Coordinates of C-alpha atoms in Angstrom, one line a residue:
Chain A
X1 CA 35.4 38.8 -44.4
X2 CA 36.9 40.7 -47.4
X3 CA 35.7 44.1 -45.9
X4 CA 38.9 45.8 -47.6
X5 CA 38.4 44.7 -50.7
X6 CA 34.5 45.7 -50.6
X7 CA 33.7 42.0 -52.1
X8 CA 31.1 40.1 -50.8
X9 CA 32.5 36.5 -49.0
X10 CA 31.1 33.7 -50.8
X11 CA 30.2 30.3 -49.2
X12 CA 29.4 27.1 -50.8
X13 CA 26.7 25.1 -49.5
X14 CA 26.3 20.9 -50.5
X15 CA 23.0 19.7 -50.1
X16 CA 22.4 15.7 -49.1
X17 CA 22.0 15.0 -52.7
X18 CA 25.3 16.7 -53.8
X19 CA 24.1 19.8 -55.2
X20 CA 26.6 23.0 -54.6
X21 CA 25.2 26.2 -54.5
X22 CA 27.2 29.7 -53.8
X23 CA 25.1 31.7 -51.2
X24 CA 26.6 35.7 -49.6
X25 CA 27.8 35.1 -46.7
X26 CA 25.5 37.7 -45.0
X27 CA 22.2 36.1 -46.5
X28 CA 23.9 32.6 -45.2
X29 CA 24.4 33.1 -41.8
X30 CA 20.7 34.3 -41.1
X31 CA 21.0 30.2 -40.0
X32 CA 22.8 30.0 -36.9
X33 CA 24.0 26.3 -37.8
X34 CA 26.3 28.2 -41.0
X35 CA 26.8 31.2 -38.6
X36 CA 28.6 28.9 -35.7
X37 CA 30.3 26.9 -38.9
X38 CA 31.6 30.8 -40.3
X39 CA 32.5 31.7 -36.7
X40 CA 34.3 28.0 -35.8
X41 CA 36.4 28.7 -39.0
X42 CA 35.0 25.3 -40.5
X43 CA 33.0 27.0 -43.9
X44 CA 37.0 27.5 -45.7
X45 CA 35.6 24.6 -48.5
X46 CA 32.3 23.2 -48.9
X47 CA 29.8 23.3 -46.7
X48 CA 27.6 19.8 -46.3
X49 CA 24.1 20.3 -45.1
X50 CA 23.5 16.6 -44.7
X51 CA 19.6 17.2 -43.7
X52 CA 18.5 19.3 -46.4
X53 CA 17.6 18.2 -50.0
X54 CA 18.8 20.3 -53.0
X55 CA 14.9 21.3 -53.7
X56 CA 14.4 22.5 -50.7
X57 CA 17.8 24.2 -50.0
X58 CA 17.4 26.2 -53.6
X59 CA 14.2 27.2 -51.8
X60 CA 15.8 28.5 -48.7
X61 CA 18.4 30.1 -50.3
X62 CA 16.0 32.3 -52.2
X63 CA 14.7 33.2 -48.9
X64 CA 17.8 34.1 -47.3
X65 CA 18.5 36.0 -50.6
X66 CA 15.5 37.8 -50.6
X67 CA 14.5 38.7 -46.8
X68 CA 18.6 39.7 -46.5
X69 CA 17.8 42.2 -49.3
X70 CA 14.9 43.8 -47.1
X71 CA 16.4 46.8 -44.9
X72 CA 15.3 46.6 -41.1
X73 CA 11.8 46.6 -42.0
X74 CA 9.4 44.5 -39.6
X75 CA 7.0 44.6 -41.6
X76 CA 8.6 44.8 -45.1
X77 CA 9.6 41.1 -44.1
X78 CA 6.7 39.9 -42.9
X79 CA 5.1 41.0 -46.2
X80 CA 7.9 39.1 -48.1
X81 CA 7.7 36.0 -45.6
X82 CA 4.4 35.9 -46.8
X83 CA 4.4 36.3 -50.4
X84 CA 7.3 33.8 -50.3
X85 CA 5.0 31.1 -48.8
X86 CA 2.1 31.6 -50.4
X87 CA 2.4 29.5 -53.2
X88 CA 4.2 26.6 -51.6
X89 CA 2.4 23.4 -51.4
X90 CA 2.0 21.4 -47.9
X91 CA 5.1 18.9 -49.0
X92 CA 7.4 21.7 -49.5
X93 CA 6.4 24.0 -46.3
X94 CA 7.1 20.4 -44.3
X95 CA 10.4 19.9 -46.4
X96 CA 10.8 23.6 -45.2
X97 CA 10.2 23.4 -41.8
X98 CA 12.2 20.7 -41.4
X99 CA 15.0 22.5 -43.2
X100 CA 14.6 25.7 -41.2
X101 CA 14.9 23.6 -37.7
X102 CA 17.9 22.2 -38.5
X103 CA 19.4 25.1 -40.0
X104 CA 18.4 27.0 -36.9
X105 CA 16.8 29.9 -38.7
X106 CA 14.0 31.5 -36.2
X107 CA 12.2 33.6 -38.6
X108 CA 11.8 31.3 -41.3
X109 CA 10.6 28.2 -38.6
X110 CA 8.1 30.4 -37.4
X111 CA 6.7 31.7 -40.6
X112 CA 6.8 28.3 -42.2
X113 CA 5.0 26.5 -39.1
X114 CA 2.6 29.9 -38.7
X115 CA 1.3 28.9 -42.2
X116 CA 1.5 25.0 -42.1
X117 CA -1.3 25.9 -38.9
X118 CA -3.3 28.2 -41.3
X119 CA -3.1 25.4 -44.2
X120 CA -4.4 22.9 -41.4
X121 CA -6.9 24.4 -39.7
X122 CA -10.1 23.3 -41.9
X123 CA -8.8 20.2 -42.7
X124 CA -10.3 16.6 -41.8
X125 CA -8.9 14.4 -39.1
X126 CA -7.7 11.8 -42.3
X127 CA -5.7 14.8 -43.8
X128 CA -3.8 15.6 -40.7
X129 CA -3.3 11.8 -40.0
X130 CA -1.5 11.1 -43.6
X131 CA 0.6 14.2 -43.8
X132 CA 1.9 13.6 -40.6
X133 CA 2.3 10.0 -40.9
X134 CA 0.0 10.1 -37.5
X135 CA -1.3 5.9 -36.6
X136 CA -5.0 5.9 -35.9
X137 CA -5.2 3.8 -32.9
X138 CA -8.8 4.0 -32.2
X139 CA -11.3 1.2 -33.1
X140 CA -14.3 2.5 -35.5
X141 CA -16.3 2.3 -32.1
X142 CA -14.0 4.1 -30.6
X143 CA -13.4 7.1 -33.1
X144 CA -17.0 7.5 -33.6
X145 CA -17.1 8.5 -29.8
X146 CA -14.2 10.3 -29.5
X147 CA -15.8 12.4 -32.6
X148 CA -19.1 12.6 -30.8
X149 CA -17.3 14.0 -27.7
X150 CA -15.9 16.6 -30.3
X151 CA -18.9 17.7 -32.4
X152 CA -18.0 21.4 -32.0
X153 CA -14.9 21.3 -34.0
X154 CA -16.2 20.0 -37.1
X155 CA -18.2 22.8 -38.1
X156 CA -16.5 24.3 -41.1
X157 CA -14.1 21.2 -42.2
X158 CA -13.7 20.1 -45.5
X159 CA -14.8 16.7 -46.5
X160 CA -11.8 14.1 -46.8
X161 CA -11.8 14.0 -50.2
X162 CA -8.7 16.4 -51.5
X163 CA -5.2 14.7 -51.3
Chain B
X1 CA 4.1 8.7 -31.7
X2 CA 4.6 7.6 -35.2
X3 CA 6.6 10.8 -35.3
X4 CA 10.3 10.8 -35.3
X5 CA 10.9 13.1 -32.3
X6 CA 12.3 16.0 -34.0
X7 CA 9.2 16.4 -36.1
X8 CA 6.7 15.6 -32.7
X9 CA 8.2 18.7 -31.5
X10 CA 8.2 20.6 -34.2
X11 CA 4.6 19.6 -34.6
X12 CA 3.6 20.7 -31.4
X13 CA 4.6 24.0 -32.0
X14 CA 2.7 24.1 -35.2
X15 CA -0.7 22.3 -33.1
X16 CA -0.2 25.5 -30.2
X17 CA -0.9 27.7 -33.2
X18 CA -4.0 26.1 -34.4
X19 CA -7.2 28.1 -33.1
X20 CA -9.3 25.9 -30.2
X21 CA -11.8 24.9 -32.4
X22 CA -9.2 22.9 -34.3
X23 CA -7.7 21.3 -31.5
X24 CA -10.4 19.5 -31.1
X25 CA -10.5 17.9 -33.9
X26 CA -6.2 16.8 -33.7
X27 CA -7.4 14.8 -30.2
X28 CA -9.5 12.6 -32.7
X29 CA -6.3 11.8 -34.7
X30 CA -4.9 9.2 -32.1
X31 CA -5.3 8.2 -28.5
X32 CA -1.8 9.6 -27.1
X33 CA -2.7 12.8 -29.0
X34 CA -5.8 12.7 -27.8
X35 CA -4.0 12.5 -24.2
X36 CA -1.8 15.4 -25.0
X37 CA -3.9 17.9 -26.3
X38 CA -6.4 17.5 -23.7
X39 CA -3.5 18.1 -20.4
X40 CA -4.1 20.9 -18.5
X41 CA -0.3 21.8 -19.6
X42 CA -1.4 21.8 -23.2
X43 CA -3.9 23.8 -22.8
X44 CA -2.6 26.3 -20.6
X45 CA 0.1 26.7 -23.4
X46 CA -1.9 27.2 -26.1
X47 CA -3.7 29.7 -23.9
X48 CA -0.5 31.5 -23.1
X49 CA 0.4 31.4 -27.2
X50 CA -3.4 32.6 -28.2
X51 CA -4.5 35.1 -25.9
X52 CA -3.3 37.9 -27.8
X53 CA -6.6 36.6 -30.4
X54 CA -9.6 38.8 -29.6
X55 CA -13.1 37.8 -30.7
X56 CA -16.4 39.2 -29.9
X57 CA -19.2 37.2 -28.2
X58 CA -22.2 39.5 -29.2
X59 CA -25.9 38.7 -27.3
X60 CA -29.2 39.5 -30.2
X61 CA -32.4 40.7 -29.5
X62 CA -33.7 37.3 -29.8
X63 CA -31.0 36.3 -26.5
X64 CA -29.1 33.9 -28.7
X65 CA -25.4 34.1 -28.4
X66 CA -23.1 34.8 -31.4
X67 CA -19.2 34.6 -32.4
X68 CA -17.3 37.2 -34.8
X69 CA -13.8 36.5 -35.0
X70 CA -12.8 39.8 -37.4
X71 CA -14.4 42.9 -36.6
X72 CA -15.1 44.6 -40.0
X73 CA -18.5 46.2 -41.7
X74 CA -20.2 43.0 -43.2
X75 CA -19.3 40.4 -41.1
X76 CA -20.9 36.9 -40.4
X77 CA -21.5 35.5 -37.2
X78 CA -21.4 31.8 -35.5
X79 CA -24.7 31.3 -33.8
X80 CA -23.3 29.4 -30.6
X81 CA -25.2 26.5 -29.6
X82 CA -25.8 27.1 -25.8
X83 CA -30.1 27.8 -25.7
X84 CA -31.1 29.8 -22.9
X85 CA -32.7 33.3 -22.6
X86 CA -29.2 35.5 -22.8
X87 CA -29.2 38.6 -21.5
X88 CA -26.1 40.0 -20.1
X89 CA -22.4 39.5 -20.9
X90 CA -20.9 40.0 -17.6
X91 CA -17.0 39.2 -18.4
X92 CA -14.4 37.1 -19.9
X93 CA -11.3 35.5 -18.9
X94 CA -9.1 32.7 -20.0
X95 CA -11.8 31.8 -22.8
X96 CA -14.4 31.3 -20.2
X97 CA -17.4 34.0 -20.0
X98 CA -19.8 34.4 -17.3
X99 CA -23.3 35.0 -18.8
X100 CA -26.5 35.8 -17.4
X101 CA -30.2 34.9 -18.5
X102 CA -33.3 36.5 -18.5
X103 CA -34.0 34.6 -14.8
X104 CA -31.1 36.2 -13.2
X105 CA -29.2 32.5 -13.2
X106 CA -25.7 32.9 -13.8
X107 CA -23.7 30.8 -16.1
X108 CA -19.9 30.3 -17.3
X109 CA -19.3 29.1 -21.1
X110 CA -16.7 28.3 -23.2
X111 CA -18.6 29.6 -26.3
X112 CA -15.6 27.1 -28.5
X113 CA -16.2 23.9 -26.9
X114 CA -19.9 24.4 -26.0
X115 CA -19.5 23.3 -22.3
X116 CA -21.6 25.5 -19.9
X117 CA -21.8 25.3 -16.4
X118 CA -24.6 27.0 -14.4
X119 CA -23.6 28.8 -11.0
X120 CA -25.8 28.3 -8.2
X121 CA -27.2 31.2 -6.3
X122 CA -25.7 32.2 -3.3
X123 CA -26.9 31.2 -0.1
X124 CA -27.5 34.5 0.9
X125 CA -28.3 36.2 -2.3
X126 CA -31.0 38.8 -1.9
X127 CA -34.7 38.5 -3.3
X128 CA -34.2 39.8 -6.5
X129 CA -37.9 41.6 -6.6
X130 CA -36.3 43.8 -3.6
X131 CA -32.2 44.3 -4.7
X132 CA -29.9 45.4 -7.4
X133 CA -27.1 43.2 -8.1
X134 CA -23.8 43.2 -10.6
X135 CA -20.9 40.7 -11.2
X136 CA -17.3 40.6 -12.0
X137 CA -15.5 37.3 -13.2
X138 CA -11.7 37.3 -12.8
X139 CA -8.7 35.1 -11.8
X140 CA -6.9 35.2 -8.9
X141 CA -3.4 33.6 -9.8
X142 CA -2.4 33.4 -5.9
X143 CA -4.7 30.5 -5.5
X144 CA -4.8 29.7 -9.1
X145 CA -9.0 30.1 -9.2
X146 CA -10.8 32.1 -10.7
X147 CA -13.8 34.0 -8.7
X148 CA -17.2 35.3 -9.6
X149 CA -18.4 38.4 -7.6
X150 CA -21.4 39.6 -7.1
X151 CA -22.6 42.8 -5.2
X152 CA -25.6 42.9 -4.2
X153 CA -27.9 45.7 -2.3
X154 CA -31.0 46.5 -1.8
X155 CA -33.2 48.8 -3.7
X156 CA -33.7 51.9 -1.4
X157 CA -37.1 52.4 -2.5
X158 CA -38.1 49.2 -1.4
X159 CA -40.6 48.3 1.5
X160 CA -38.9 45.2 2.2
X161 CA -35.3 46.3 4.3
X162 CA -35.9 50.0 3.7
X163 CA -33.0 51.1 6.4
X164 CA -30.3 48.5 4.9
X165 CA -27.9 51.0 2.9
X166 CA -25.0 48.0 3.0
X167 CA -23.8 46.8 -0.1
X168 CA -23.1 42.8 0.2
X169 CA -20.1 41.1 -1.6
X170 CA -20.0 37.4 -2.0
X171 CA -17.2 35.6 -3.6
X172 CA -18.1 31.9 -6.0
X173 CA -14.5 29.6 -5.9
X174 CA -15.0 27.9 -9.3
X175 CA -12.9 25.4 -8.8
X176 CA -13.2 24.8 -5.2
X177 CA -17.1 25.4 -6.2
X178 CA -18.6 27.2 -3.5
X179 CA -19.6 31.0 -2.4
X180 CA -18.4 33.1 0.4
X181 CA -19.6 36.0 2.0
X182 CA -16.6 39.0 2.7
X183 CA -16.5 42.1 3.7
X184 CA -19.2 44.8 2.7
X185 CA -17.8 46.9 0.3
X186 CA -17.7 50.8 1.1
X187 CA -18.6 52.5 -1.6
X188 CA -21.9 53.4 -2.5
X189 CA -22.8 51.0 -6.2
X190 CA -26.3 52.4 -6.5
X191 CA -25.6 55.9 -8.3
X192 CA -24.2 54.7 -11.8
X193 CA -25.2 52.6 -14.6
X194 CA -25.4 49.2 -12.9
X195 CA -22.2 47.7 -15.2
X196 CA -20.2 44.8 -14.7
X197 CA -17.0 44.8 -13.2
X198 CA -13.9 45.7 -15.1
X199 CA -10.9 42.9 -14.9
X200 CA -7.9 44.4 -14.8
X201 CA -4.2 43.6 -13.1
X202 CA -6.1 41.0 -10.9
X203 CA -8.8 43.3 -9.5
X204 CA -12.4 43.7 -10.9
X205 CA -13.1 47.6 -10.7
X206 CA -16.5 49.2 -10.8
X207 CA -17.6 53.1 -10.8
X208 CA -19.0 54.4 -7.8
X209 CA -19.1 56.8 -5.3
X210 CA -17.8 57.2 -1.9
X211 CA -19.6 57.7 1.2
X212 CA -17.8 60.5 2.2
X213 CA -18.5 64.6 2.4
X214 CA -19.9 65.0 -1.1
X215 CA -20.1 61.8 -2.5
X216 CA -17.3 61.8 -4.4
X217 CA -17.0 59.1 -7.8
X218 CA -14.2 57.0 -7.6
X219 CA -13.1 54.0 -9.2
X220 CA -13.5 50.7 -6.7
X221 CA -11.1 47.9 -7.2
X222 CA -12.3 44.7 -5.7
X223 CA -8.3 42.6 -5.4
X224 CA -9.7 39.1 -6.3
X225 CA -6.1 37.9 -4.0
X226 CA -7.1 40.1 -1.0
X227 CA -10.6 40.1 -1.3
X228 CA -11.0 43.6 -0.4
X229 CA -12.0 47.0 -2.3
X230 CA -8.9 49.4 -3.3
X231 CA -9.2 52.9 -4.4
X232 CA -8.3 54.1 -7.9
X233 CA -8.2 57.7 -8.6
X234 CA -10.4 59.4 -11.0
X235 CA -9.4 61.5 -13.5
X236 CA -9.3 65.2 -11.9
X237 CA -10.7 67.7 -13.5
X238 CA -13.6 65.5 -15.5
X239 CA -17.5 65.5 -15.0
X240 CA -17.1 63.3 -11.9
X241 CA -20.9 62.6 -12.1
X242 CA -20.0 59.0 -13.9
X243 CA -23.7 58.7 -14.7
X244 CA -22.8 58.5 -18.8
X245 CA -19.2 56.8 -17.8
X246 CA -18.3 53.4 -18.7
X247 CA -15.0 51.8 -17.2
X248 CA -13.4 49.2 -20.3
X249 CA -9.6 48.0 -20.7
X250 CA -7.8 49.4 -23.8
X251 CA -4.3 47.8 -24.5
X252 CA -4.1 46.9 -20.9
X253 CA -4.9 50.3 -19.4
X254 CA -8.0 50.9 -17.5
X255 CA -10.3 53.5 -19.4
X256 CA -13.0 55.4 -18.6
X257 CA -15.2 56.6 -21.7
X258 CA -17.2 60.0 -21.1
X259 CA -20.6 59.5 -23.6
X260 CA -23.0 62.4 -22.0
X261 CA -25.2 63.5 -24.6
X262 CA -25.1 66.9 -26.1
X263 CA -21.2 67.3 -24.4
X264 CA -18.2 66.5 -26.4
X265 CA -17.1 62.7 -26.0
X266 CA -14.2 61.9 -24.9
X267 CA -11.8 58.8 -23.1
X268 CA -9.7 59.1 -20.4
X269 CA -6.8 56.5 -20.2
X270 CA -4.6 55.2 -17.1
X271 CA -1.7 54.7 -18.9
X272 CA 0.3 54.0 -15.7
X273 CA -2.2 51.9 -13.3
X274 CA -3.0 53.3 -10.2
X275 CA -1.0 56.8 -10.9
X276 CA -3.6 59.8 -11.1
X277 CA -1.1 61.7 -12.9
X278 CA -1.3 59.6 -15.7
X279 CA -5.1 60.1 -16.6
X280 CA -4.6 60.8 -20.3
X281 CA -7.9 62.4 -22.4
X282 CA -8.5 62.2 -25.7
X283 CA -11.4 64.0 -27.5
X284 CA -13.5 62.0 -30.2
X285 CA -15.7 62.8 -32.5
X286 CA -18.4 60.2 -32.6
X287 CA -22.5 59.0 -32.3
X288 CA -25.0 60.9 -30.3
X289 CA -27.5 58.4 -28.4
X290 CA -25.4 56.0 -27.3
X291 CA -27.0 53.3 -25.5
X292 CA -24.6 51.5 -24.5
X293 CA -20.8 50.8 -25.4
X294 CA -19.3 47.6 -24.7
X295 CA -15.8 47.1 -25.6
X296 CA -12.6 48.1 -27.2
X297 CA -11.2 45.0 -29.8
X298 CA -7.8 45.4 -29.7
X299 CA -6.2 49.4 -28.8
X300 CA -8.5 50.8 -31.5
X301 CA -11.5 49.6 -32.4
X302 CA -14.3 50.7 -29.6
X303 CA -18.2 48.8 -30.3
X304 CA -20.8 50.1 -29.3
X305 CA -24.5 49.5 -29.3
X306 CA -26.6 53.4 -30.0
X307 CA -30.1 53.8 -30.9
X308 CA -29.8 52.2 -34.5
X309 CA -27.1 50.2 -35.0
X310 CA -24.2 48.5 -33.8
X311 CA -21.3 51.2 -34.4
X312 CA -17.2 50.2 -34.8
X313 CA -15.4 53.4 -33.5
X314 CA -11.8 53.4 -34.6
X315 CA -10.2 55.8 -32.0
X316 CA -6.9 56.6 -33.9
X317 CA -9.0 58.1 -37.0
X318 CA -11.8 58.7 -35.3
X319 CA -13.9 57.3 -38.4
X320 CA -17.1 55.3 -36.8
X321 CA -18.5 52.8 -38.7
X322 CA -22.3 50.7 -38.9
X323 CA -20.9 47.1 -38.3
X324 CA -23.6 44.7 -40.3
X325 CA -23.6 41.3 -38.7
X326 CA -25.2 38.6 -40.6
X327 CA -27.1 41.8 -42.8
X328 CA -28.7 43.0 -39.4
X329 CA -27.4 46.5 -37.8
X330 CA -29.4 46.5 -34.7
X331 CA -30.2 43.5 -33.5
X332 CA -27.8 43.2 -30.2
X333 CA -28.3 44.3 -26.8
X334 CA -24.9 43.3 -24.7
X335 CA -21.6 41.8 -25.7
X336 CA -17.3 41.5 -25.3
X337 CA -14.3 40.2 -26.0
X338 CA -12.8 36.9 -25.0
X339 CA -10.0 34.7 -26.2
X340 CA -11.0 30.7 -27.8
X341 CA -9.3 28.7 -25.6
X342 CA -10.0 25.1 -24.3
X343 CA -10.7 25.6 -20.4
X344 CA -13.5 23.8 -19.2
X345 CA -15.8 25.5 -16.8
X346 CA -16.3 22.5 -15.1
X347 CA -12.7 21.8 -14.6
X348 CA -13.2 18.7 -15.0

C-alpha cells in the first residue's frame, strides 16, 4: 500500500478476452479471490481473471467502484445494490452471478441471485428450462401429470411466450 | 443435471429463495429436480431460509379462507381453495395451520400447496353441547412432531357432569397420528376469552387463572417436550383480571395486549422469557370497541378486527389504519400469520 504517499494502489485486472482494466485496490479486494492474490504478493503485474468476460467484469467493476464509495451504510448499499441491478437483463445477472462466485464476492452473489429469484418467480416452466439449460425429461404424458399434481403454483404465471 | 456443477449449486441457492408457490412449479422442469425439490432436506431448507416471510391467513364472514402477503391499506387477497365452513384460526407453524370449521372438526392446511388433512376427534373428547374447548398447535423438536392440544372442560352450568371442575388435556402426534390423554392441567381456563394457545420457545401458553387463594391470572405454559403446564409470571402491577387480555408473540417475545374499553390501552412485553422483571409496558393510543385482535405482522404492525373494520396498528407511531382487503373493511372474523412453506400435513 502507498499509505505514505496518500496515493491510492492501483491493480490491473485482464479479463478472459484480454481486456485490462485499472481498478483501486480497495474497491478490488471487496472479491476475496483478488484479496488472497494482494495478500499472496501475486497482483505486482496483471491480474488474469480467466472466468470472467470483459462485459461482465466492466460491470463488476462499476459495482466495486460504486458500493466502495458508500460509507458503512447497510442500507445505503442495499439501496445501491438495488438500483445497480435493476436494469440488468437476465443474461447479464447470470453472467454476473457467475462472475461474483468465482470472484468470491458475498454481497454481490447474494444480491445478484436475490434478484435472478425475484425475476423467476412468475415465469413458466419453459422459461426456467431454457435459461438454465435444464433437459425436460418427462414424456408429454408424464409432464401433464406432474403439472396436474402442481395446479397450485400456476396461478399468477406468465404464458410462455416472452423470450 | 444438464448443469455444470458450479452453476447446479449456485442454482440451488437461487431456487431456496424462490417463494413455495414457485417451487412447485421448478419440480415440473425435470424428473431429478422434481426429486430434489420435493426431499424433506429441501424443503426443510427452504423453510429455514423463508421463515423470516410473514403472511396473513385472514377467515371472511362468508368462512372462506384468504392470503395477503403485504400488509398495507388496499390490498388484494388470494381466495384459497380449501371449501369448508371456516371459523377459527387456531395457530400456525412451519407453514402448516390448524383450522377449525363451523362443526367443531379440526383441520391442518398448507394454505400454498392446498393439501388439508382433517384431524379426527379424540377418543375421549367431550360432547361438545356440554364443554368448552381450545387448541394450540406447535412443534416439539425433541421428537421432531409437531402436536395439536386441546383442553377441554366442561361447562359449569351444565346439567350433564355438573361437579366435574377438571380441565382435560389431550395431545394429537401428527406424524405418529394419534391422540393421548396427559395430565389435567391446573389452572382454571374457563375465566378468559376462550383464545387459542400462544406458540412460543416450544410451549403453547394460554391465560388463565390459578386455583389458589384468590384466583390469581397467570400465564400457563403447556412444554409440548414435557407435556406438562409451566408457570409464566404476569406482569405485576397490571389489571390482572385478563378478561380484555390477549397473549400474541411480537419479535419473539411473548406479549400480552391490555384492550379494556374506556381504560387506556396498552402492551406488556417479556422481553427476557420467563423473567417477571422484564415485563415492559407501553401505552398506545388506539380504537375503542375492539372485538378482537389477532396478530402482530412483523415487530410493528398489530391487526385487529373492532366493530367496523379490520384496523393495522403500527405500534412504533402509534398511527392505526382501516386495512381494505379486496375493497371490503369488515368482512373478517378470525385470522394470523404463518410462513409459505412446502410441508405436507400429511407427511407423506
Amino acid at each position: 500500500m502507498a499509505a505514505e504517499t496518500g496515493t491510492p494502489t492501483t491493480l490491473t485486472l485482464k479479463s478472459n478476452d484480454d481486456e485490462l482494466f485499472s481498478v483501486a485496490e480497495s474497491a478490488a479486494i471487496l472479491s476475496v479471490t483478488i484479496r488472497n492474490m494482494v495478500e499472496d504478493g501475486c497482483a505486482g503485474g496483471v491480474i488474469p481473471l480467466d472466468n470472467v468476460d470483459g462485459k461482465t467484469l466492466a460491470s463488476v467493476i462499476t459495482y466495486m467502484n460504486g458500493i466502495s464509495a458508500i460509507p458503512a451504510d447497510e442500507e445505503k448499499k442495499k439501496s445501491y445494490r438495488d438500483k445497480f441491478l435493476s436494469d440488468k437483463d437476465f443474461e447479464t445477472l447470470a453472467d454476473m452471478v457467475l462472475a461474483a462466485n468465482y470472484l468470491n464476492m458475498s454481497c454481490l452473489m447474494d444480491a445478484v441471485s436475490a434478484k435472478i429469484a425475484q425475476v423467476m418467480e412468475k415465469k413458466s416452466v419453459g422459461w426456467v428450462r431454457r435459461k438454465f439449460g435444464i433437459e425436460n425429461d418427462y414424456t408429454p404424458e408424464e409432464e401433464a401429470a406432474v403439472k396436474e399434481e402442481h395446479k397450485w403454483t400456476f396461478e399468477g404465471v406468465e404464458t410462455d411466450d416472452d423470450n | 443435471m444438464a448443469i455444470p456443477e458450479l452453476y447446479q449449486e449456485i442454482l440451488i441457492d437461487i431456487f431456496l429463495r424462490l417463494p413455495a408457490k414457485s417451487i412447485g412449479k421448478c419440480r415440473c422442469l425435470s424428473k431429478p429436480w422434481r426429486a430434489f425439490l420435493s426431499s424433506p432436506e429441501f424443503i426443510k431448507s427452504h423453510l429455514a431460509r423463508n421463515s423470516h416471510k410473514q403472511n396473513l391467513l385472514l377467515i371472511s364472514a362468508a368462512n372462506s379462507i384468504h392470503s395477503i402477503d403485504t400488509i398495507k391499506e388496499r390490498t388484494n387477497s388470494a381466495k384459497i381453495k380449501l371449501r369448508s365452513d371456516w371459523l377459527e384460526f387456531v395457530g400456525s407453524c412451519d407453514g402448516l395451520i390448524l383450522l377449525v370449521n363451523k362443526k367443531g372438526e379440526i383441520f391442518l392446511v398448507n394454505p400454498v400447496t392446498l393439501q388439508q388433512r382433517r384431524v379426527p376427534n379424540s377418543p375421549l373428547s367431550l360432547k361438545k353441547r356440554f364443554s368448552f374447548t381450545v387448541h394450540g398447535f406447535g412443534y416439539d423438536s425433541s421428537t421432531d412432531d409437531y402436536k395439536i392440544v386441546t383442553l377441554s372442560y366442561y361447562d359449569p352450568e351444565c346439567e350433564y357432569e355438573p361437579d366435574c371442575v377438571d380441565t382435560f388435556v389431550d395431545v394429537y402426534y401428527v406424524k405418529k397420528g394419534f391422540w393421548r390423554r396427559v395430565e389435567n392441567s391446573p389452572y382454571d381456563h374457563s375465566a378468559p376469552d376462550r383464545a387459542s394457545g400462544v406458540l412460543l420457545n416450544g410451549a403453547l401458553h394460554w391465560l388463565a387463572s390459578s386455583p389458589g387463594t384468590g384466583y390469581p391470572s397467570v400465564i400457563a405454559a403447556f412444554d409440548l417436550a414435557r407435556e406438562v403446564f409451566d408457570e409464566i409470571p404476569a406482569p405485576s402491577g397490571m389489571n390482572m383480571d385478563f378478561v380484555f387480555n390477549s397473549l400474541h408473540v411480537r419479535g419473539g417475545c411473548l406479549c400480552m395486549v391490555d384492550y379494556q374499553c374506556n381504560a387506556r390501552k396498552s402492551i406488556w412485553i417479556m422481553k427476557e422469557y420467563g423473567l417477571a422483571e422484564s415485563w415492559t409496558k407501553y401505552g398506545i393510543g388506539w380504537y375503542d370497541g375492539i372485538l378482537k385482535p389477532l396478530c402482530f405482522v412483523g415487530d410493528e404492525e398489530f391487526v385487529l378486527i373492532t366493530h367496523e373494520a379490520l384496523v393495522v396498528h403500527n405500534v412504533k407511531d402509534g398511527k392505526s389504519r382501516d386495512m381494505v382487503v379486496d375493497g371490503v373493511q369488515d368482512a373478517f372474523i378470525d385470522g394470523g400469520i404463518f410462513v409459505g412453506s412446502l410441508l405436507s400435513p400429511t407427511f407423506s
